[in-house]
PDB file of C-alpha atoms in Angstrom:
ATOM      1  CA  UNK A   1      19.253  27.356   2.257  1.00  0.00           C
ATOM      2  CA  UNK A   2      20.077  24.195  -0.295  1.00  0.00           C
ATOM      3  CA  UNK A   3      17.046  22.961  -2.555  1.00  0.00           C
ATOM      4  CA  UNK A   4      17.179  19.047  -3.360  1.00  0.00           C
ATOM      5  CA  UNK A   5      15.680  19.042  -6.515  1.00  0.00           C
ATOM      6  CA  UNK A   6      14.446  15.354  -8.197  1.00  0.00           C
ATOM      7  CA  UNK A   7      13.040  15.461 -11.291  1.00  0.00           C
ATOM      8  CA  UNK A   8      10.152  13.148 -12.718  1.00  0.00           C
ATOM      9  CA  UNK A   9      10.601   9.801 -14.719  1.00  0.00           C
ATOM     10  CA  UNK A  10      12.847  10.495 -17.713  1.00  0.00           C
ATOM     11  CA  UNK A  11      14.044  13.488 -16.962  1.00  0.00           C
ATOM     12  CA  UNK A  12      17.486  14.872 -15.487  1.00  0.00           C
ATOM     13  CA  UNK A  13      19.239  18.021 -13.600  1.00  0.00           C
ATOM     14  CA  UNK A  14      18.497  19.423 -16.714  1.00  0.00           C
ATOM     15  CA  UNK A  15      14.769  19.668 -16.754  1.00  0.00           C
ATOM     16  CA  UNK A  16      14.826  22.243 -13.964  1.00  0.00           C
ATOM     17  CA  UNK A  17      16.976  24.810 -15.932  1.00  0.00           C
ATOM     18  CA  UNK A  18      14.901  27.555 -16.197  1.00  0.00           C
ATOM     19  CA  UNK A  19      13.443  27.204 -12.647  1.00  0.00           C
ATOM     20  CA  UNK A  20      16.741  27.680 -11.010  1.00  0.00           C
ATOM     21  CA  UNK A  21      17.279  31.712 -11.789  1.00  0.00           C
ATOM     22  CA  UNK A  22      13.803  32.264  -9.707  1.00  0.00           C
ATOM     23  CA  UNK A  23      14.944  30.031  -6.009  1.00  0.00           C
ATOM     24  CA  UNK A  24      18.647  32.205  -7.000  1.00  0.00           C
ATOM     25  CA  UNK A  25      16.928  35.429  -7.062  1.00  0.00           C
ATOM     26  CA  UNK A  26      15.091  34.208  -3.259  1.00  0.00           C
ATOM     27  CA  UNK A  27      18.462  33.297  -1.661  1.00  0.00           C
ATOM     28  CA  UNK A  28      18.060  29.822  -2.101  1.00  0.00           C
ATOM     29  CA  UNK A  29      20.687  27.528  -3.668  1.00  0.00           C
ATOM     30  CA  UNK A  30      18.743  24.866  -5.819  1.00  0.00           C
ATOM     31  CA  UNK A  31      20.980  21.447  -6.527  1.00  0.00           C
ATOM     32  CA  UNK A  32      19.065  19.863  -9.254  1.00  0.00           C
ATOM     33  CA  UNK A  33      19.735  16.085  -9.300  1.00  0.00           C
ATOM     34  CA  UNK A  34      20.131  13.342 -12.281  1.00  0.00           C
ATOM     35  CA  UNK A  35      19.233  10.260 -10.580  1.00  0.00           C
ATOM     36  CA  UNK A  36      21.403   6.824 -11.065  1.00  0.00           C
ATOM     37  CA  UNK A  37      21.441   4.487 -13.860  1.00  0.00           C
ATOM     38  CA  UNK A  38      19.027   7.379 -15.871  1.00  0.00           C
ATOM     39  CA  UNK A  39      19.643   6.654 -19.765  1.00  0.00           C
ATOM     40  CA  UNK A  40      21.744   3.338 -18.947  1.00  0.00           C
ATOM     41  CA  UNK A  41      20.865   0.329 -21.015  1.00  0.00           C
ATOM     42  CA  UNK A  42      19.062  -2.631 -19.238  1.00  0.00           C
ATOM     43  CA  UNK A  43      22.470  -4.869 -18.263  1.00  0.00           C
ATOM     44  CA  UNK A  44      23.730  -1.856 -16.797  1.00  0.00           C
ATOM     45  CA  UNK A  45      20.701  -0.535 -14.930  1.00  0.00           C
ATOM     46  CA  UNK A  46      18.736  -3.739 -14.023  1.00  0.00           C
ATOM     47  CA  UNK A  47      19.922  -3.587 -10.682  1.00  0.00           C
ATOM     48  CA  UNK A  48      18.599  -0.187  -9.341  1.00  0.00           C
ATOM     49  CA  UNK A  49      15.713   0.573  -8.405  1.00  0.00           C
ATOM     50  CA  UNK A  50      13.891   3.233  -6.458  1.00  0.00           C
ATOM     51  CA  UNK A  51      15.686   2.691  -3.005  1.00  0.00           C
ATOM     52  CA  UNK A  52      19.207   3.433  -4.844  1.00  0.00           C
ATOM     53  CA  UNK A  53      17.407   6.754  -6.180  1.00  0.00           C
ATOM     54  CA  UNK A  54      16.283   7.723  -2.464  1.00  0.00           C
ATOM     55  CA  UNK A  55      19.660   7.196  -1.352  1.00  0.00           C
ATOM     56  CA  UNK A  56      20.814   9.795  -4.121  1.00  0.00           C
ATOM     57  CA  UNK A  57      18.588  12.166  -2.101  1.00  0.00           C
ATOM     58  CA  UNK A  58      19.888  11.354   1.106  1.00  0.00           C
ATOM     59  CA  UNK A  59      23.260  11.446   0.246  1.00  0.00           C
ATOM     60  CA  UNK A  60      22.549  14.969  -1.328  1.00  0.00           C
ATOM     61  CA  UNK A  61      21.083  15.996   1.714  1.00  0.00           C
ATOM     62  CA  UNK A  62      24.024  14.724   3.925  1.00  0.00           C
ATOM     63  CA  UNK A  63      26.680  16.780   1.763  1.00  0.00           C
ATOM     64  CA  UNK A  64      24.543  20.172   2.327  1.00  0.00           C
ATOM     65  CA  UNK A  65      25.345  22.393   5.357  1.00  0.00           C
ATOM     66  CA  UNK A  66      21.885  23.061   7.741  1.00  0.00           C
ATOM     67  CA  UNK A  67      18.260  22.092   6.821  1.00  0.00           C
ATOM     68  CA  UNK A  68      17.217  21.944   3.599  1.00  0.00           C
ATOM     69  CA  UNK A  69      14.027  22.078   1.189  1.00  0.00           C
ATOM     70  CA  UNK A  70      13.511  18.680  -1.199  1.00  0.00           C
ATOM     71  CA  UNK A  71      11.601  19.098  -4.319  1.00  0.00           C
ATOM     72  CA  UNK A  72      10.107  16.353  -6.165  1.00  0.00           C
ATOM     73  CA  UNK A  73       8.051  16.432  -9.485  1.00  0.00           C
ATOM     74  CA  UNK A  74       5.951  13.491 -10.529  1.00  0.00           C
ATOM     75  CA  UNK A  75       7.647   9.966  -9.416  1.00  0.00           C
ATOM     76  CA  UNK A  76      10.760  12.234  -7.931  1.00  0.00           C
ATOM     77  CA  UNK A  77       8.066  12.678  -5.480  1.00  0.00           C
ATOM     78  CA  UNK A  78       8.139   9.103  -4.064  1.00  0.00           C
ATOM     79  CA  UNK A  79      11.774  10.179  -3.990  1.00  0.00           C
ATOM     80  CA  UNK A  80      11.562  13.444  -1.669  1.00  0.00           C
ATOM     81  CA  UNK A  81       9.732  11.911   0.584  1.00  0.00           C
ATOM     82  CA  UNK A  82      11.253   8.487   0.955  1.00  0.00           C
ATOM     83  CA  UNK A  83      14.059  10.569   1.633  1.00  0.00           C
ATOM     84  CA  UNK A  84      12.609  13.371   3.959  1.00  0.00           C
ATOM     85  CA  UNK A  85      11.271   9.482   6.093  1.00  0.00           C
ATOM     86  CA  UNK A  86      15.295   9.231   6.055  1.00  0.00           C
ATOM     87  CA  UNK A  87      16.544  12.366   7.188  1.00  0.00           C
ATOM     88  CA  UNK A  88      13.614  14.092   8.876  1.00  0.00           C
ATOM     89  CA  UNK A  89      15.577  16.179  11.294  1.00  0.00           C
ATOM     90  CA  UNK A  90      17.340  18.159   8.283  1.00  0.00           C
ATOM     91  CA  UNK A  91      14.242  18.566   6.047  1.00  0.00           C
ATOM     92  CA  UNK A  92      12.423  22.050   6.656  1.00  0.00           C
ATOM     93  CA  UNK A  93       9.930  21.589   4.145  1.00  0.00           C
ATOM     94  CA  UNK A  94       9.007  19.149   0.931  1.00  0.00           C
ATOM     95  CA  UNK A  95       7.630  20.314  -1.908  1.00  0.00           C
ATOM     96  CA  UNK A  96       5.659  18.250  -4.299  1.00  0.00           C
ATOM     97  CA  UNK A  97       5.404  19.206  -7.640  1.00  0.00           C
ATOM     98  CA  UNK A  98       2.199  17.911  -9.031  1.00  0.00           C
ATOM     99  CA  UNK A  99       2.091  14.504  -7.237  1.00  0.00           C
ATOM    100  CA  UNK A 100       1.284  13.370  -3.727  1.00  0.00           C
ATOM    101  CA  UNK A 101       3.074  11.728  -0.857  1.00  0.00           C
ATOM    102  CA  UNK A 102       3.135   7.975  -1.401  1.00  0.00           C
ATOM    103  CA  UNK A 103       2.330   5.851   1.239  1.00  0.00           C
ATOM    104  CA  UNK A 104       4.941   2.605   2.460  1.00  0.00           C
ATOM    105  CA  UNK A 105       4.776   0.393   0.178  1.00  0.00           C
ATOM    106  CA  UNK A 106       3.566   2.540  -2.722  1.00  0.00           C
ATOM    107  CA  UNK A 107       4.998   2.710  -6.328  1.00  0.00           C
ATOM    108  CA  UNK A 108       4.941   5.181  -8.681  1.00  0.00           C
ATOM    109  CA  UNK A 109       3.043   3.793 -11.635  1.00  0.00           C
ATOM    110  CA  UNK A 110       3.323   0.655 -14.358  1.00  0.00           C
ATOM    111  CA  UNK A 111       4.873   1.546 -18.071  1.00  0.00           C
ATOM    112  CA  UNK A 112       6.025  -0.947 -20.928  1.00  0.00           C
ATOM    113  CA  UNK A 113       9.599  -2.032 -20.669  1.00  0.00           C
ATOM    114  CA  UNK A 114      11.500  -2.421 -23.491  1.00  0.00           C
ATOM    115  CA  UNK A 115      14.796  -4.018 -23.456  1.00  0.00           C
ATOM    116  CA  UNK A 116      15.160  -3.866 -19.693  1.00  0.00           C
ATOM    117  CA  UNK A 117      14.188  -0.587 -19.181  1.00  0.00           C
ATOM    118  CA  UNK A 118      11.401   1.971 -19.792  1.00  0.00           C
ATOM    119  CA  UNK A 119      11.639   4.439 -22.440  1.00  0.00           C
ATOM    120  CA  UNK A 120       9.802   7.612 -22.908  1.00  0.00           C
ATOM    121  CA  UNK A 121       6.665   7.089 -24.383  1.00  0.00           C
ATOM    122  CA  UNK A 122       6.465   9.930 -25.525  1.00  0.00           C
ATOM    123  CA  UNK A 123       4.021  12.964 -25.040  1.00  0.00           C
ATOM    124  CA  UNK A 124       0.921  11.939 -27.187  1.00  0.00           C
ATOM    125  CA  UNK A 125       0.752   9.097 -24.549  1.00  0.00           C
ATOM    126  CA  UNK A 126      -0.321  11.275 -21.460  1.00  0.00           C
ATOM    127  CA  UNK A 127      -4.168  12.196 -20.963  1.00  0.00           C
ATOM    128  CA  UNK A 128      -4.314  15.556 -22.888  1.00  0.00           C
ATOM    129  CA  UNK A 129      -5.030  17.735 -19.937  1.00  0.00           C
ATOM    130  CA  UNK A 130      -1.408  16.648 -18.365  1.00  0.00           C
ATOM    131  CA  UNK A 131       0.221  18.130 -21.938  1.00  0.00           C
ATOM    132  CA  UNK A 132      -2.465  20.543 -22.734  1.00  0.00           C
ATOM    133  CA  UNK A 133       0.182  23.802 -22.264  1.00  0.00           C
ATOM    134  CA  UNK A 134       3.084  22.195 -24.185  1.00  0.00           C
ATOM    135  CA  UNK A 135       3.104  23.492 -27.513  1.00  0.00           C
ATOM    136  CA  UNK A 136       4.302  21.525 -30.630  1.00  0.00           C
ATOM    137  CA  UNK A 137       7.559  23.540 -29.946  1.00  0.00           C
ATOM    138  CA  UNK A 138       8.124  22.818 -26.726  1.00  0.00           C
ATOM    139  CA  UNK A 139       7.157  19.393 -27.240  1.00  0.00           C
ATOM    140  CA  UNK A 140      10.137  19.145 -29.824  1.00  0.00           C
ATOM    141  CA  UNK A 141      12.534  20.949 -27.877  1.00  0.00           C
ATOM    142  CA  UNK A 142      12.029  18.744 -24.728  1.00  0.00           C
ATOM    143  CA  UNK A 143      11.668  15.122 -26.127  1.00  0.00           C
ATOM    144  CA  UNK A 144      15.056  14.504 -27.363  1.00  0.00           C
ATOM    145  CA  UNK A 145      15.967  15.548 -23.646  1.00  0.00           C
ATOM    146  CA  UNK A 146      14.315  12.633 -22.098  1.00  0.00           C
ATOM    147  CA  UNK A 147      15.797   9.578 -21.229  1.00  0.00           C
ATOM    148  CA  UNK A 148      15.201   5.652 -20.260  1.00  0.00           C
ATOM    149  CA  UNK A 149      14.624   4.802 -16.665  1.00  0.00           C
ATOM    150  CA  UNK A 150      15.435   1.943 -15.068  1.00  0.00           C
ATOM    151  CA  UNK A 151      12.648  -0.933 -15.394  1.00  0.00           C
ATOM    152  CA  UNK A 152      12.306  -1.429 -11.534  1.00  0.00           C
ATOM    153  CA  UNK A 153      12.238   1.850 -10.578  1.00  0.00           C
ATOM    154  CA  UNK A 154       8.376   3.044 -11.508  1.00  0.00           C
ATOM    155  CA  UNK A 155       6.985  -0.540  -9.942  1.00  0.00           C
ATOM    156  CA  UNK A 156       8.990  -0.817  -7.016  1.00  0.00           C
ATOM    157  CA  UNK A 157       7.498  -0.149  -3.053  1.00  0.00           C
ATOM    158  CA  UNK A 158       9.133   2.376  -1.501  1.00  0.00           C
ATOM    159  CA  UNK A 159       9.539   1.657   2.244  1.00  0.00           C
ATOM    160  CA  UNK A 160       8.746   4.440   4.993  1.00  0.00           C
ATOM    161  CA  UNK A 161       9.896   4.425   8.214  1.00  0.00           C
ATOM    162  CA  UNK A 162       9.827   7.213  10.407  1.00  0.00           C
ATOM    163  CA  UNK A 163       6.974   8.456  11.590  1.00  0.00           C
ATOM    164  CA  UNK A 164       9.044  12.445  12.098  1.00  0.00           C
ATOM    165  CA  UNK A 165       7.619  12.714   8.159  1.00  0.00           C
ATOM    166  CA  UNK A 166       4.203  13.183   9.322  1.00  0.00           C
ATOM    167  CA  UNK A 167       5.932  16.155  11.210  1.00  0.00           C
ATOM    168  CA  UNK A 168       7.074  18.176   8.449  1.00  0.00           C
ATOM    169  CA  UNK A 169       5.518  20.510   6.564  1.00  0.00           C
ATOM    170  CA  UNK A 170       4.551  19.474   2.534  1.00  0.00           C
ATOM    171  CA  UNK A 171       3.364  21.826  -0.429  1.00  0.00           C
ATOM    172  CA  UNK A 172       1.731  20.208  -2.801  1.00  0.00           C
ATOM    173  CA  UNK A 173       2.416  22.384  -6.446  1.00  0.00           C
ATOM    174  CA  UNK A 174      -1.195  20.919  -7.945  1.00  0.00           C
ATOM    175  CA  UNK A 175      -1.158  21.549 -11.767  1.00  0.00           C
ATOM    176  CA  UNK A 176      -5.314  22.452 -12.695  1.00  0.00           C
ATOM    177  CA  UNK A 177      -6.603  21.345  -8.666  1.00  0.00           C
ATOM    178  CA  UNK A 178      -7.738  23.467  -6.133  1.00  0.00           C
ATOM    179  CA  UNK A 179      -7.492  22.674  -2.576  1.00  0.00           C
ATOM    180  CA  UNK A 180     -10.589  21.169  -2.699  1.00  0.00           C
ATOM    181  CA  UNK A 181     -10.552  19.301  -5.735  1.00  0.00           C
ATOM    182  CA  UNK A 182      -7.051  17.938  -5.004  1.00  0.00           C
ATOM    183  CA  UNK A 183      -7.892  16.538  -1.358  1.00  0.00           C
ATOM    184  CA  UNK A 184     -11.518  14.725  -3.295  1.00  0.00           C
ATOM    185  CA  UNK A 185      -9.349  13.548  -5.873  1.00  0.00           C
ATOM    186  CA  UNK A 186      -6.807  12.117  -3.094  1.00  0.00           C
ATOM    187  CA  UNK A 187     -10.058  10.525  -0.617  1.00  0.00           C
ATOM    188  CA  UNK A 188     -10.367   8.086  -3.686  1.00  0.00           C
ATOM    189  CA  UNK A 189      -6.936   6.605  -3.208  1.00  0.00           C
ATOM    190  CA  UNK A 190      -7.061   4.888  -0.078  1.00  0.00           C
ATOM    191  CA  UNK A 191      -3.398   4.687   1.948  1.00  0.00           C
ATOM    192  CA  UNK A 192      -2.181   7.725  -0.459  1.00  0.00           C
ATOM    193  CA  UNK A 193      -5.279  10.022   0.913  1.00  0.00           C
ATOM    194  CA  UNK A 194      -4.368   8.267   4.528  1.00  0.00           C
ATOM    195  CA  UNK A 195      -0.518   9.416   4.754  1.00  0.00           C
ATOM    196  CA  UNK A 196      -1.758  12.879   3.419  1.00  0.00           C
ATOM    197  CA  UNK A 197      -4.133  13.058   6.107  1.00  0.00           C
ATOM    198  CA  UNK A 198      -1.191  12.027   8.520  1.00  0.00           C
ATOM    199  CA  UNK A 199       0.741  15.390   8.288  1.00  0.00           C
ATOM    200  CA  UNK A 200       0.370  17.817  10.174  1.00  0.00           C
ATOM    201  CA  UNK A 201       1.141  20.727   7.788  1.00  0.00           C
ATOM    202  CA  UNK A 202      -0.320  20.897   4.149  1.00  0.00           C
ATOM    203  CA  UNK A 203      -0.893  23.338   1.920  1.00  0.00           C
ATOM    204  CA  UNK A 204      -2.715  22.610  -2.048  1.00  0.00           C
ATOM    205  CA  UNK A 205      -1.225  25.520  -4.249  1.00  0.00           C
ATOM    206  CA  UNK A 206      -3.215  25.591  -7.913  1.00  0.00           C
ATOM    207  CA  UNK A 207      -0.452  26.791 -10.710  1.00  0.00           C
ATOM    208  CA  UNK A 208      -2.959  26.716 -13.337  1.00  0.00           C
ATOM    209  CA  UNK A 209      -0.660  24.008 -15.638  1.00  0.00           C
ATOM    210  CA  UNK A 210      -0.489  20.753 -16.552  1.00  0.00           C
ATOM    211  CA  UNK A 211       1.938  18.506 -15.506  1.00  0.00           C
ATOM    212  CA  UNK A 212       5.133  19.541 -16.640  1.00  0.00           C
ATOM    213  CA  UNK A 213       5.484  22.785 -15.264  1.00  0.00           C
ATOM    214  CA  UNK A 214       9.041  23.141 -15.408  1.00  0.00           C
ATOM    215  CA  UNK A 215       8.868  23.661 -19.378  1.00  0.00           C
ATOM    216  CA  UNK A 216       5.362  25.029 -19.560  1.00  0.00           C
ATOM    217  CA  UNK A 217       5.609  27.655 -17.068  1.00  0.00           C
ATOM    218  CA  UNK A 218       8.888  27.901 -15.367  1.00  0.00           C
ATOM    219  CA  UNK A 219       8.905  31.141 -13.964  1.00  0.00           C
ATOM    220  CA  UNK A 220       5.614  30.540 -12.013  1.00  0.00           C
ATOM    221  CA  UNK A 221       6.991  27.181 -11.102  1.00  0.00           C
ATOM    222  CA  UNK A 222      10.067  28.427  -9.660  1.00  0.00           C
ATOM    223  CA  UNK A 223       8.117  31.458  -7.905  1.00  0.00           C
ATOM    224  CA  UNK A 224       5.441  28.700  -6.326  1.00  0.00           C
ATOM    225  CA  UNK A 225       8.765  27.028  -5.107  1.00  0.00           C
ATOM    226  CA  UNK A 226      10.685  29.485  -3.418  1.00  0.00           C
ATOM    227  CA  UNK A 227       7.355  31.206  -2.131  1.00  0.00           C
ATOM    228  CA  UNK A 228       6.875  27.566  -0.229  1.00  0.00           C
ATOM    229  CA  UNK A 229      10.079  27.451   1.158  1.00  0.00           C
ATOM    230  CA  UNK A 230      10.415  31.329   2.540  1.00  0.00           C
ATOM    231  CA  UNK A 231       6.719  31.545   3.180  1.00  0.00           C
ATOM    232  CA  UNK A 232       6.395  34.435   0.616  1.00  0.00           C
ATOM    233  CA  UNK A 233       3.550  35.239  -1.017  1.00  0.00           C
ATOM    234  CA  UNK A 234       2.651  33.759  -4.356  1.00  0.00           C
ATOM    235  CA  UNK A 235       0.593  35.956  -6.538  1.00  0.00           C
ATOM    236  CA  UNK A 236      -3.201  34.586  -8.226  1.00  0.00           C
ATOM    237  CA  UNK A 237      -2.897  31.695 -10.149  1.00  0.00           C
ATOM    238  CA  UNK A 238      -4.275  32.063 -13.668  1.00  0.00           C
ATOM    239  CA  UNK A 239      -7.008  30.710 -14.948  1.00  0.00           C
TER     240      UNK A 239
END
């Protein structure tokens, strides 16, 4: 089965590199994507919005043969859910890495725009819990790999149309929250909670990581993605 892999903001297809061996070992065919306009100057990327990112993921689904799984990390979860909404008949499972599904009209988040793009704000910008498992060496190695995002993408409202998306099984690979904590946290987010609650088959798996497990725990993340797709058991998460 093809696995369409959508990175979060500022990351390209290479951000999944260390995760791919585990998927291939499970007999899956990973297809990591780099989203349109990533790293392009503002004058070139001004017209690119979240709909273009969704369209790129949909195109990857259309190029695949048979059912696919769609994986989205962080803001890439919005893109994954938008693509699943566009092709519900083609998607066997959606896997979200430390994020939740957006509601119709939802956005990723707001960040400072500089020269018409959203630059990577640096690891120190994020909450300590999100980056605690990224050591100095990992931060130094990965920060230069980041690229700017088209200004519209983080704040564009996503459009969802097909209620068949609620029939798709969704796995959330949560960094630090267990199932009860995740559902309790999400309950505070209004329409986001309503969207998640409408999905008939959901599961939350705690990874025991920060927000970027593809860098801090790539083997475990790969195993967890493969387990979600193939329904194989996953070893207990670290404490």
